Amino acid sequence: MNQPPIEQPLLLGMMRLLDYPELATPQGLLAFVERCVERGLNGFDHANIYGLGQCESRFGEALRLRPGLRRQLQLISKADIVPAAQDGSRWRVKHYNTGAAYLTEAVEASLARLGVERLDGFLLHRPDPLLQADEVVRALQALVESGKVGWLGLSNAEPLHWQVLGRELPLRCNQIELSLLAQQSAWDGRLQAMQADGLQVLAWSPLAGGAFGPALQQALAEVGEALQATANQVALAWLRRLPGSPLPILGSLRWARIEEALAGATLQLDAPSWFYLAEAARGIKAP
Ligand SMILES: NC(=O)c1ccc[n+]([C@@H]2O[C@H](COP(=O)([O-])OP(=O)(O)OC[C@H]3O[C@@H](n4cnc5c(N)ncnc54)[C@H](OP(=O)(O)O)[C@@H]3O)[C@@H](O)[C@H]2O)c1
């Protein structure tokens, strides 16, 4: 652990890439990626299961139009979830696979879809109840030693998961659900534990997929009015105020939302504003 943090105002999440018709062509997506880089955003969060592989494939098709751009990007991907549609067993069941062969093949398949030789970061997507730590450690070490992966991280990991793997592996981050609607880790000590263990927190669904309810929307608007900021800028500032300043992974690939988030990237919330919003989201006062 204790690796330098990813220095970006935001990462861009690729899970919803197929939702945006303007990004459906390689040319359209390349122009988007170039624009991101020009605005200082170079981190793209993939997973082998997004669009059942199609999100990585589309991204790769765009990159092939301008291979030199790859050097300017930080490409992150994840694996270990096997969706039911990709389960070859008779049960056709969603499950996790952290076997060495599966992880190695998953990374190689992501590299092939993206058309690159190396993932900058690779994360185990979800904690696998059947995970065999020795086997995973060997597989991930081999991926780093071969140069196919630059650095390692976890996603959705609880303290014991990262402590067990962190004994043997240099882990850079834990990617967790974190937003005003998913704030449990802010209250139960997990954020401080990650900070103490040198893990950068990457916040997935930082705007809760657009699901903020009316009471929270109202509170965000009030705080926004006081700070001359938009509701989304306030919601992202609420995250950044947390220990370790979690790095949001923005899910919307609409340019207006990206610019809005960037414009608010230095917005600061004081503690009373933070608690006012936490209370509006939870519907209960701080104990
Ligand atoms: N590690 C994991 O287990 C895990 C799980 C889930 C996600 N992730 C990562 O996290 C990334 C972000 O997740 P997310 O897409 O759920 O993040 P998000 O930024 O919380 O949500 C974005 C979605 O909310 C919609 N939305 C609706 N109203 C909105 C509003 N007022 N403001 C902003 N967005 C609004 C957006 O629609 P528009 O298109 O209209 O803007 C978009 O579909 C994913 O792409 C993926 O990389 C990781």
Short mmCIF file of C-alpha atoms and ligand atoms in Angstrom, two decimals:
data_model
loop_
_atom_site.label_atom_id
_atom_site.label_comp_id
_atom_site.label_asym_id
_atom_site.label_seq_id
_atom_site.Cartn_x
_atom_site.Cartn_y
_atom_site.Cartn_z
CA MET A 1 0.00 0.00 0.00
CA ASN A 2 1.06 3.65 0.30
CA GLN A 3 1.34 4.42 -3.39
CA PRO A 4 0.84 7.94 -4.71
CA PRO A 5 -2.80 8.84 -5.38
CA ILE A 6 -4.22 9.31 -8.85
CA GLU A 7 -4.08 13.09 -9.32
CA GLN A 8 -7.21 13.96 -11.28
CA PRO A 9 -10.27 16.07 -10.48
CA LEU A 10 -12.48 13.21 -11.70
CA LEU A 11 -12.34 9.84 -13.38
CA LEU A 12 -14.76 9.06 -16.17
CA GLY A 13 -16.79 5.87 -15.78
CA MET A 14 -17.30 3.80 -18.88
CA MET A 15 -20.19 1.64 -17.60
CA ARG A 16 -22.82 3.68 -19.45
CA LEU A 17 -20.79 4.29 -22.60
CA LEU A 18 -23.34 2.51 -24.81
CA ASP A 19 -26.11 4.88 -23.63
CA TYR A 20 -24.78 7.85 -25.60
CA PRO A 21 -25.55 7.78 -29.35
CA GLU A 22 -23.04 10.57 -30.02
CA LEU A 23 -20.28 8.24 -28.74
CA ALA A 24 -21.38 5.25 -30.82
CA THR A 25 -18.90 5.81 -33.65
CA PRO A 26 -15.13 5.48 -33.20
CA GLN A 27 -14.73 9.03 -34.52
CA GLY A 28 -17.29 10.42 -32.07
CA LEU A 29 -15.72 8.61 -29.14
CA LEU A 30 -12.19 9.60 -30.15
CA ALA A 31 -13.24 13.26 -30.28
CA PHE A 32 -14.73 12.86 -26.79
CA VAL A 33 -11.57 11.27 -25.37
CA GLU A 34 -9.39 13.96 -26.98
CA ARG A 35 -11.60 16.63 -25.46
CA CYS A 36 -11.30 15.00 -22.05
CA VAL A 37 -7.50 14.99 -22.30
CA GLU A 38 -7.50 18.65 -23.37
CA ARG A 39 -9.51 19.45 -20.23
CA GLY A 40 -7.02 17.55 -18.05
CA LEU A 41 -9.11 14.40 -17.65
CA ASN A 42 -7.16 11.31 -18.61
CA GLY A 43 -8.50 8.56 -16.33
CA PHE A 44 -11.08 6.12 -17.74
CA ASP A 45 -12.67 3.48 -15.56
CA HIS A 46 -13.58 0.29 -17.42
CA ALA A 47 -14.57 -3.24 -16.43
CA ASN A 48 -14.59 -6.37 -18.52
CA ILE A 49 -18.35 -6.74 -17.93
CA TYR A 50 -19.47 -3.25 -18.99
CA GLY A 51 -21.70 -3.86 -21.96
CA LEU A 52 -20.50 -7.49 -21.75
CA GLY A 53 -17.16 -6.28 -23.13
CA GLN A 54 -18.59 -3.90 -25.70
CA CYS A 55 -17.62 -0.76 -23.76
CA GLU A 56 -13.94 -1.74 -23.87
CA SER A 57 -14.27 -2.78 -27.52
CA ARG A 58 -15.79 0.57 -28.51
CA PHE A 59 -13.11 2.44 -26.61
CA GLY A 60 -10.45 0.33 -28.34
CA GLU A 61 -11.91 1.07 -31.77
CA ALA A 62 -11.68 4.79 -31.03
CA LEU A 63 -8.09 4.51 -29.77
CA ARG A 64 -7.02 2.59 -32.87
CA LEU A 65 -7.77 5.74 -34.89
CA ARG A 66 -5.04 7.56 -32.97
CA PRO A 67 -2.78 5.07 -31.19
CA GLY A 68 -0.42 7.80 -29.92
CA LEU A 69 -3.18 9.10 -27.67
CA ARG A 70 -2.87 6.02 -25.46
CA ARG A 71 0.29 7.40 -23.84
CA GLN A 72 -1.74 10.26 -22.40
CA LEU A 73 -4.41 8.04 -20.83
CA GLN A 74 -4.76 6.19 -17.55
CA LEU A 75 -6.77 3.06 -18.37
CA ILE A 76 -8.27 1.20 -15.44
CA SER A 77 -10.20 -2.04 -15.72
CA LYS A 78 -11.65 -4.64 -13.38
CA ALA A 79 -12.63 -8.26 -13.46
CA ASP A 80 -13.90 -11.19 -11.43
CA ILE A 81 -17.67 -10.86 -11.94
CA VAL A 82 -19.08 -13.45 -14.34
CA PRO A 83 -22.55 -12.34 -15.47
CA ALA A 84 -25.16 -15.09 -15.86
CA ALA A 85 -25.06 -14.56 -19.63
CA GLN A 86 -21.36 -15.50 -19.63
CA ASP A 87 -21.62 -18.48 -17.29
CA GLY A 88 -20.94 -21.63 -19.27
CA SER A 89 -22.22 -23.92 -16.52
CA ARG A 90 -25.63 -25.53 -16.54
CA TRP A 91 -26.73 -23.07 -13.80
CA ARG A 92 -26.27 -19.92 -15.87
CA VAL A 93 -25.68 -18.06 -12.63
CA LYS A 94 -24.01 -14.73 -11.92
CA HIS A 95 -20.94 -15.52 -9.88
CA TYR A 96 -17.40 -14.36 -9.12
CA ASN A 97 -14.20 -15.97 -10.34
CA THR A 98 -10.84 -15.10 -8.81
CA GLY A 99 -9.06 -18.17 -10.13
CA ALA A 100 -5.58 -17.41 -11.52
CA ALA A 101 -6.43 -18.60 -15.03
CA TYR A 102 -9.64 -16.58 -15.13
CA LEU A 103 -8.00 -13.33 -13.95
CA THR A 104 -5.08 -13.70 -16.36
CA GLU A 105 -7.37 -14.39 -19.30
CA ALA A 106 -9.69 -11.55 -18.28
CA VAL A 107 -6.82 -9.05 -18.30
CA GLU A 108 -5.57 -10.35 -21.65
CA ALA A 109 -9.08 -10.08 -23.10
CA SER A 110 -9.43 -6.49 -21.84
CA LEU A 111 -6.06 -5.63 -23.41
CA ALA A 112 -7.17 -7.15 -26.71
CA ARG A 113 -10.50 -5.29 -26.70
CA LEU A 114 -8.84 -1.98 -25.80
CA GLY A 115 -6.02 -2.63 -28.27
CA VAL A 116 -3.32 -1.76 -25.73
CA GLU A 117 -0.41 -3.64 -24.19
CA ARG A 118 -0.95 -2.57 -20.62
CA LEU A 119 -3.71 -1.63 -18.22
CA ASP A 120 -2.47 1.19 -16.02
CA GLY A 121 -4.62 -0.11 -13.18
CA PHE A 122 -6.39 -3.40 -12.57
CA LEU A 123 -8.93 -3.97 -9.79
CA LEU A 124 -10.68 -7.04 -8.44
CA HIS A 125 -14.27 -5.99 -9.07
CA ARG A 126 -16.05 -7.56 -6.07
CA PRO A 127 -14.91 -9.52 -3.02
CA ASP A 128 -15.21 -13.20 -3.89
CA PRO A 129 -16.29 -15.47 -1.02
CA LEU A 130 -14.29 -18.27 -2.67
CA LEU A 131 -11.12 -16.17 -3.09
CA GLN A 132 -7.91 -18.06 -2.32
CA ALA A 133 -5.50 -15.35 -1.29
CA ASP A 134 -2.28 -17.19 -2.26
CA GLU A 135 -3.53 -17.94 -5.74
CA VAL A 136 -4.78 -14.39 -6.34
CA VAL A 137 -1.56 -12.87 -5.05
CA ARG A 138 0.52 -15.02 -7.43
CA ALA A 139 -1.73 -14.25 -10.40
CA LEU A 140 -1.73 -10.51 -9.80
CA GLN A 141 2.02 -10.41 -9.14
CA ALA A 142 2.60 -12.22 -12.43
CA LEU A 143 0.40 -9.72 -14.29
CA VAL A 144 2.40 -6.82 -12.88
CA GLU A 145 5.75 -8.54 -13.54
CA SER A 146 4.77 -9.25 -17.15
CA GLY A 147 4.01 -5.53 -17.65
CA LYS A 148 0.36 -6.22 -18.53
CA VAL A 149 -0.78 -4.31 -15.45
CA GLY A 150 0.81 -1.19 -13.97
CA TRP A 151 -0.76 -1.09 -10.52
CA LEU A 152 -3.36 -2.99 -8.51
CA GLY A 153 -6.46 -2.14 -6.54
CA LEU A 154 -9.69 -3.51 -5.19
CA SER A 155 -13.31 -2.58 -5.55
CA ASN A 156 -16.11 -2.94 -3.02
CA ALA A 157 -13.59 -4.34 -0.53
CA GLU A 158 -14.14 -4.39 3.23
CA PRO A 159 -11.21 -3.90 5.66
CA LEU A 160 -10.35 -7.57 6.06
CA HIS A 161 -10.31 -8.09 2.29
CA TRP A 162 -7.83 -5.30 1.69
CA GLN A 163 -5.76 -6.17 4.73
CA VAL A 164 -5.33 -9.80 3.67
CA LEU A 165 -4.35 -8.97 0.09
CA GLY A 166 -2.48 -5.80 1.09
CA ARG A 167 -0.02 -7.86 3.12
CA GLU A 168 1.35 -9.35 -0.07
CA LEU A 169 0.43 -6.87 -2.79
CA PRO A 170 0.94 -3.13 -3.28
CA LEU A 171 -2.68 -1.93 -3.46
CA ARG A 172 -3.34 1.57 -4.63
CA CYS A 173 -7.07 2.08 -4.24
CA ASN A 174 -10.45 0.74 -3.24
CA GLN A 175 -13.34 1.69 -5.49
CA ILE A 176 -16.56 1.83 -3.48
CA GLU A 177 -20.08 3.12 -3.83
CA LEU A 178 -19.97 6.51 -2.17
CA SER A 179 -22.44 9.36 -2.44
CA LEU A 180 -25.01 11.19 -0.36
CA LEU A 181 -27.23 8.14 -0.88
CA ALA A 182 -24.46 5.66 -0.02
CA GLN A 183 -22.68 7.25 2.93
CA GLN A 184 -22.34 4.32 5.34
CA SER A 185 -18.55 4.10 4.94
CA ALA A 186 -18.33 7.72 6.07
CA TRP A 187 -19.93 6.79 9.40
CA ASP A 188 -18.48 3.38 10.22
CA GLY A 189 -14.76 4.19 10.03
CA ARG A 190 -14.03 2.52 6.70
CA LEU A 191 -12.87 5.75 5.05
CA GLN A 192 -10.43 6.44 7.88
CA ALA A 193 -9.28 2.81 7.70
CA MET A 194 -8.55 3.14 3.99
CA GLN A 195 -6.70 6.38 4.54
CA ALA A 196 -4.67 4.83 7.35
CA ASP A 197 -3.82 1.86 5.11
CA GLY A 198 -2.76 4.12 2.24
CA LEU A 199 -5.63 3.29 -0.11
CA GLN A 200 -7.04 6.01 -2.30
CA VAL A 201 -10.85 5.95 -2.35
CA LEU A 202 -12.47 6.00 -5.78
CA ALA A 203 -16.19 6.81 -5.45
CA TRP A 204 -18.53 5.01 -7.84
CA SER A 205 -22.01 6.39 -8.56
CA PRO A 206 -20.99 9.69 -6.93
CA LEU A 207 -24.31 11.26 -7.97
CA ALA A 208 -26.26 8.09 -7.12
CA GLY A 209 -27.11 7.60 -10.77
CA GLY A 210 -29.30 10.72 -10.65
CA ALA A 211 -31.56 9.25 -7.94
CA PHE A 212 -31.44 12.05 -5.33
CA GLY A 213 -34.94 12.47 -3.84
CA PRO A 214 -36.88 15.74 -3.42
CA ALA A 215 -35.73 16.56 0.15
CA LEU A 216 -32.08 16.11 -0.80
CA GLN A 217 -32.51 18.02 -4.07
CA GLN A 218 -33.97 20.88 -2.05
CA ALA A 219 -31.07 20.85 0.41
CA LEU A 220 -28.53 20.71 -2.43
CA ALA A 221 -30.23 23.67 -4.09
CA GLU A 222 -30.14 25.67 -0.83
CA VAL A 223 -26.46 25.00 -0.19
CA GLY A 224 -25.76 25.62 -3.88
CA GLU A 225 -27.48 28.99 -3.71
CA ALA A 226 -25.41 29.98 -0.69
CA LEU A 227 -22.18 28.98 -2.47
CA GLN A 228 -23.16 30.00 -6.01
CA ALA A 229 -22.80 26.43 -7.16
CA THR A 230 -25.04 23.86 -8.81
CA ALA A 231 -26.59 20.90 -6.99
CA ASN A 232 -24.22 18.43 -8.67
CA GLN A 233 -21.19 20.55 -7.78
CA VAL A 234 -22.31 20.58 -4.15
CA ALA A 235 -22.92 16.81 -4.16
CA LEU A 236 -19.37 16.24 -5.46
CA ALA A 237 -17.91 18.72 -2.96
CA TRP A 238 -19.71 16.76 -0.21
CA LEU A 239 -17.69 13.70 -1.29
CA ARG A 240 -14.38 15.53 -1.52
CA ARG A 241 -14.83 16.83 2.04
CA LEU A 242 -14.49 13.26 3.34
CA PRO A 243 -11.21 11.82 4.71
CA GLY A 244 -8.77 11.10 1.92
CA SER A 245 -10.76 13.33 -0.48
CA PRO A 246 -12.38 10.49 -2.46
CA LEU A 247 -12.00 10.76 -6.21
CA PRO A 248 -15.41 10.70 -7.95
CA ILE A 249 -15.93 8.49 -10.99
CA LEU A 250 -18.44 10.46 -12.99
CA GLY A 251 -20.93 8.25 -14.81
CA SER A 252 -22.51 10.78 -17.14
CA LEU A 253 -20.63 11.22 -20.39
CA ARG A 254 -22.68 14.29 -21.32
CA TRP A 255 -20.27 17.12 -21.89
CA ALA A 256 -22.34 19.67 -19.99
CA ARG A 257 -22.24 17.51 -16.84
CA ILE A 258 -18.48 16.97 -17.18
CA GLU A 259 -17.84 20.71 -17.53
CA GLU A 260 -20.15 21.38 -14.60
CA ALA A 261 -18.22 18.92 -12.44
CA LEU A 262 -14.87 20.40 -13.51
CA ALA A 263 -16.02 23.94 -12.84
CA GLY A 264 -16.91 22.92 -9.29
CA ALA A 265 -13.78 20.88 -8.63
CA THR A 266 -12.36 23.28 -6.05
CA LEU A 267 -15.63 24.01 -4.24
CA GLN A 268 -15.24 23.59 -0.46
CA LEU A 269 -17.98 22.72 2.02
CA ASP A 270 -17.79 23.63 5.68
CA ALA A 271 -18.76 21.02 8.27
CA PRO A 272 -22.28 22.39 8.98
CA SER A 273 -23.14 22.31 5.26
CA TRP A 274 -21.77 18.76 5.05
CA PHE A 275 -23.96 17.64 7.97
CA TYR A 276 -27.00 19.51 6.67
CA LEU A 277 -26.78 17.55 3.42
CA ALA A 278 -26.00 14.25 5.16
CA GLU A 279 -29.10 14.71 7.28
CA ALA A 280 -31.29 15.62 4.30
CA ALA A 281 -30.11 12.49 2.50
CA ARG A 282 -30.46 10.11 5.45
CA GLY A 283 -33.61 11.61 6.90
CA ILE A 284 -32.05 11.43 10.37
CA LYS A 285 -29.90 13.73 12.44
CA ALA A 286 -26.31 12.90 13.34
CA PRO A 287 -26.44 10.87 16.57
N1 LIG B 1 -16.88 -0.89 -8.93
C1 LIG B 1 -18.17 -1.07 -9.04
O1 LIG B 1 -18.74 -2.03 -8.51
C2 LIG B 1 -18.95 -0.06 -9.81
C3 LIG B 1 -20.37 -0.11 -9.81
C4 LIG B 1 -21.06 0.86 -10.54
C5 LIG B 1 -20.37 1.85 -11.23
N2 LIG B 1 -18.99 1.84 -11.22
C6 LIG B 1 -18.23 2.88 -11.94
O2 LIG B 1 -18.71 4.15 -11.56
C7 LIG B 1 -19.05 4.90 -12.72
C8 LIG B 1 -20.10 5.89 -12.40
O3 LIG B 1 -21.32 5.24 -11.99
P1 LIG B 1 -22.72 5.93 -12.30
O4 LIG B 1 -22.90 6.04 -13.76
O5 LIG B 1 -23.75 5.21 -11.53
O6 LIG B 1 -22.44 7.41 -11.68
P2 LIG B 1 -23.28 8.70 -11.45
O7 LIG B 1 -22.43 9.84 -11.90
O8 LIG B 1 -23.75 8.71 -10.04
O9 LIG B 1 -24.58 8.55 -12.36
C9 LIG B 1 -24.62 8.95 -13.71
C10 LIG B 1 -25.99 8.63 -14.26
O10 LIG B 1 -26.96 9.41 -13.57
C11 LIG B 1 -27.77 10.08 -14.53
N3 LIG B 1 -28.34 11.31 -14.03
C12 LIG B 1 -29.64 11.58 -13.97
N4 LIG B 1 -29.87 12.76 -13.46
C13 LIG B 1 -28.68 13.30 -13.18
C14 LIG B 1 -28.25 14.50 -12.62
N5 LIG B 1 -29.09 15.48 -12.24
N6 LIG B 1 -26.95 14.67 -12.46
C15 LIG B 1 -26.08 13.74 -12.84
N7 LIG B 1 -26.43 12.56 -13.40
C16 LIG B 1 -27.72 12.36 -13.54
C17 LIG B 1 -26.84 10.31 -15.69
O11 LIG B 1 -27.65 10.57 -16.81
P3 LIG B 1 -27.18 11.52 -18.01
O12 LIG B 1 -26.60 10.60 -19.00
O13 LIG B 1 -28.46 12.11 -18.47
O14 LIG B 1 -26.24 12.57 -17.51
C18 LIG B 1 -26.12 8.97 -15.73
O15 LIG B 1 -26.93 8.00 -16.33
C19 LIG B 1 -19.41 3.83 -13.76
O16 LIG B 1 -19.32 4.29 -15.08
C20 LIG B 1 -18.37 2.79 -13.46
O17 LIG B 1 -17.14 3.16 -14.07
C21 LIG B 1 -18.29 0.92 -10.52
#
